[in-house]
Amino acid sequence: MAVAASLALAGCSSSDSGSGSTDAATSAAATFDPTTIAKDETIAALLPEKIATAGTLIVGSDTTYAPAEYIDEDGTTPIGYDVDLAKALGAVLGLKVEVQT
């Protein structure tokens, strides 16, 4: 049993000498901007005409689950990775995204 525990813990360790690549990845993730995603005409063409004509993707969100979805310090703006994902999806579809809480 002790051997199994040792092997499991060894699998969780890192031999990284601190090259800083993790910091770069974290920094890149923190600066992700879903508005830089281009519309994909092929995917957008699959939308029902009524949705494409409306031009808005309305997303419901319970903004009490940081960091997934929560309200920014301004007290009104929904933010988080779920909100970013919805905005990225809207960008691909060529739709404006409205997050409702």
PDB file of C-alpha atoms in Angstrom:
ATOM      1  CA  MET A   1       0.000   0.000   0.000  1.00  0.00           C
ATOM      2  CA  ALA A   2       2.839   2.382   0.852  1.00  0.00           C
ATOM      3  CA  VAL A   3       4.409   1.674  -2.533  1.00  0.00           C
ATOM      4  CA  ALA A   4       1.154   2.507  -4.330  1.00  0.00           C
ATOM      5  CA  ALA A   5       0.834   5.748  -2.382  1.00  0.00           C
ATOM      6  CA  SER A   6       4.443   6.652  -3.190  1.00  0.00           C
ATOM      7  CA  LEU A   7       3.898   6.019  -6.888  1.00  0.00           C
ATOM      8  CA  ALA A   8       0.700   8.065  -6.884  1.00  0.00           C
ATOM      9  CA  LEU A   9       2.445  10.975  -5.191  1.00  0.00           C
ATOM     10  CA  ALA A  10       5.413  10.726  -7.548  1.00  0.00           C
ATOM     11  CA  GLY A  11       3.031  11.111 -10.469  1.00  0.00           C
ATOM     12  CA  CYS A  12       1.824  14.396  -8.981  1.00  0.00           C
ATOM     13  CA  SER A  13       5.295  15.869  -8.605  1.00  0.00           C
ATOM     14  CA  SER A  14       7.032  18.025 -11.157  1.00  0.00           C
ATOM     15  CA  SER A  15      10.596  17.978 -12.376  1.00  0.00           C
ATOM     16  CA  ASP A  16      10.185  21.495 -13.820  1.00  0.00           C
ATOM     17  CA  SER A  17      13.025  23.753 -12.790  1.00  0.00           C
ATOM     18  CA  GLY A  18      10.817  26.846 -12.893  1.00  0.00           C
ATOM     19  CA  SER A  19      11.429  27.950 -16.464  1.00  0.00           C
ATOM     20  CA  GLY A  20       8.521  30.378 -16.300  1.00  0.00           C
ATOM     21  CA  SER A  21       6.447  28.722 -19.011  1.00  0.00           C
ATOM     22  CA  THR A  22       3.562  28.282 -16.570  1.00  0.00           C
ATOM     23  CA  ASP A  23       3.580  32.011 -15.868  1.00  0.00           C
ATOM     24  CA  ALA A  24       3.378  32.731 -19.588  1.00  0.00           C
ATOM     25  CA  ALA A  25       0.455  30.338 -20.015  1.00  0.00           C
ATOM     26  CA  THR A  26      -1.383  31.863 -17.056  1.00  0.00           C
ATOM     27  CA  SER A  27      -0.753  35.342 -18.387  1.00  0.00           C
ATOM     28  CA  ALA A  28      -2.026  34.371 -21.837  1.00  0.00           C
ATOM     29  CA  ALA A  29      -5.180  32.869 -20.361  1.00  0.00           C
ATOM     30  CA  ALA A  30      -5.772  35.949 -18.244  1.00  0.00           C
ATOM     31  CA  THR A  31      -5.652  38.193 -21.317  1.00  0.00           C
ATOM     32  CA  PHE A  32      -7.907  36.101 -23.564  1.00  0.00           C
ATOM     33  CA  ASP A  33     -10.200  38.368 -25.583  1.00  0.00           C
ATOM     34  CA  PRO A  34     -13.145  36.546 -27.204  1.00  0.00           C
ATOM     35  CA  THR A  35     -13.796  39.526 -29.487  1.00  0.00           C
ATOM     36  CA  THR A  36     -10.686  38.564 -31.466  1.00  0.00           C
ATOM     37  CA  ILE A  37     -12.428  35.418 -32.722  1.00  0.00           C
ATOM     38  CA  ALA A  38     -13.600  35.676 -36.314  1.00  0.00           C
ATOM     39  CA  LYS A  39     -17.031  34.704 -37.552  1.00  0.00           C
ATOM     40  CA  ASP A  40     -17.089  31.316 -39.257  1.00  0.00           C
ATOM     41  CA  GLU A  41     -19.406  31.733 -42.251  1.00  0.00           C
ATOM     42  CA  THR A  42     -19.896  27.974 -42.657  1.00  0.00           C
ATOM     43  CA  ILE A  43     -21.024  27.523 -39.058  1.00  0.00           C
ATOM     44  CA  ALA A  44     -23.076  30.740 -39.017  1.00  0.00           C
ATOM     45  CA  ALA A  45     -24.940  29.553 -42.125  1.00  0.00           C
ATOM     46  CA  LEU A  46     -26.317  26.649 -40.065  1.00  0.00           C
ATOM     47  CA  LEU A  47     -28.247  28.997 -37.756  1.00  0.00           C
ATOM     48  CA  PRO A  48     -32.021  29.123 -38.114  1.00  0.00           C
ATOM     49  CA  GLU A  49     -32.978  32.244 -40.081  1.00  0.00           C
ATOM     50  CA  LYS A  50     -34.936  33.702 -37.156  1.00  0.00           C
ATOM     51  CA  ILE A  51     -31.864  33.630 -34.890  1.00  0.00           C
ATOM     52  CA  ALA A  52     -29.520  34.934 -37.573  1.00  0.00           C
ATOM     53  CA  THR A  53     -31.917  37.798 -38.310  1.00  0.00           C
ATOM     54  CA  ALA A  54     -32.292  38.656 -34.606  1.00  0.00           C
ATOM     55  CA  GLY A  55     -28.508  38.843 -34.387  1.00  0.00           C
ATOM     56  CA  THR A  56     -28.351  38.185 -30.646  1.00  0.00           C
ATOM     57  CA  LEU A  57     -27.497  35.125 -28.586  1.00  0.00           C
ATOM     58  CA  ILE A  58     -29.150  35.494 -25.172  1.00  0.00           C
ATOM     59  CA  VAL A  59     -27.366  33.490 -22.479  1.00  0.00           C
ATOM     60  CA  GLY A  60     -28.801  32.864 -19.009  1.00  0.00           C
ATOM     61  CA  SER A  61     -26.270  32.793 -16.199  1.00  0.00           C
ATOM     62  CA  ASP A  62     -26.249  32.345 -12.432  1.00  0.00           C
ATOM     63  CA  THR A  63     -23.392  34.693 -11.615  1.00  0.00           C
ATOM     64  CA  THR A  64     -22.628  33.253  -8.190  1.00  0.00           C
ATOM     65  CA  TYR A  65     -20.014  30.729  -9.293  1.00  0.00           C
ATOM     66  CA  ALA A  66     -16.660  32.513  -9.584  1.00  0.00           C
ATOM     67  CA  PRO A  67     -14.453  32.024 -11.516  1.00  0.00           C
ATOM     68  CA  ALA A  68     -16.895  30.434 -13.958  1.00  0.00           C
ATOM     69  CA  GLU A  69     -19.432  33.241 -13.919  1.00  0.00           C
ATOM     70  CA  TYR A  70     -19.685  36.189 -11.563  1.00  0.00           C
ATOM     71  CA  ILE A  71     -20.272  39.940 -11.467  1.00  0.00           C
ATOM     72  CA  ASP A  72     -17.325  42.272 -12.052  1.00  0.00           C
ATOM     73  CA  GLU A  73     -16.295  44.899  -9.510  1.00  0.00           C
ATOM     74  CA  ASP A  74     -18.517  47.442 -11.300  1.00  0.00           C
ATOM     75  CA  GLY A  75     -21.510  45.566  -9.874  1.00  0.00           C
ATOM     76  CA  THR A  76     -23.256  44.964 -13.209  1.00  0.00           C
ATOM     77  CA  THR A  77     -20.991  43.262 -15.757  1.00  0.00           C
ATOM     78  CA  PRO A  78     -21.057  39.438 -15.883  1.00  0.00           C
ATOM     79  CA  ILE A  79     -17.542  37.992 -16.285  1.00  0.00           C
ATOM     80  CA  GLY A  80     -15.790  34.632 -16.003  1.00  0.00           C
ATOM     81  CA  TYR A  81     -14.739  31.806 -18.266  1.00  0.00           C
ATOM     82  CA  ASP A  82     -18.332  30.730 -18.965  1.00  0.00           C
ATOM     83  CA  VAL A  83     -19.110  34.276 -20.109  1.00  0.00           C
ATOM     84  CA  ASP A  84     -15.955  34.278 -22.259  1.00  0.00           C
ATOM     85  CA  LEU A  85     -17.016  30.958 -23.787  1.00  0.00           C
ATOM     86  CA  ALA A  86     -20.473  32.352 -24.608  1.00  0.00           C
ATOM     87  CA  LYS A  87     -18.878  35.430 -26.201  1.00  0.00           C
ATOM     88  CA  ALA A  88     -16.521  33.228 -28.230  1.00  0.00           C
ATOM     89  CA  LEU A  89     -19.455  31.127 -29.422  1.00  0.00           C
ATOM     90  CA  GLY A  90     -21.337  34.288 -30.367  1.00  0.00           C
ATOM     91  CA  ALA A  91     -18.320  35.544 -32.293  1.00  0.00           C
ATOM     92  CA  VAL A  92     -18.076  32.302 -34.292  1.00  0.00           C
ATOM     93  CA  LEU A  93     -21.800  32.534 -35.071  1.00  0.00           C
ATOM     94  CA  GLY A  94     -21.601  36.247 -35.888  1.00  0.00           C
ATOM     95  CA  LEU A  95     -24.039  37.124 -33.098  1.00  0.00           C
ATOM     96  CA  LYS A  96     -24.022  39.748 -30.367  1.00  0.00           C
ATOM     97  CA  VAL A  97     -24.044  38.073 -26.934  1.00  0.00           C
ATOM     98  CA  GLU A  98     -26.312  39.271 -24.144  1.00  0.00           C
ATOM     99  CA  VAL A  99     -25.678  37.633 -20.768  1.00  0.00           C
ATOM    100  CA  GLN A 100     -28.704  37.787 -18.485  1.00  0.00           C
ATOM    101  CA  THR A 101     -28.495  36.996 -14.794  1.00  0.00           C
TER     102      THR A 101
END
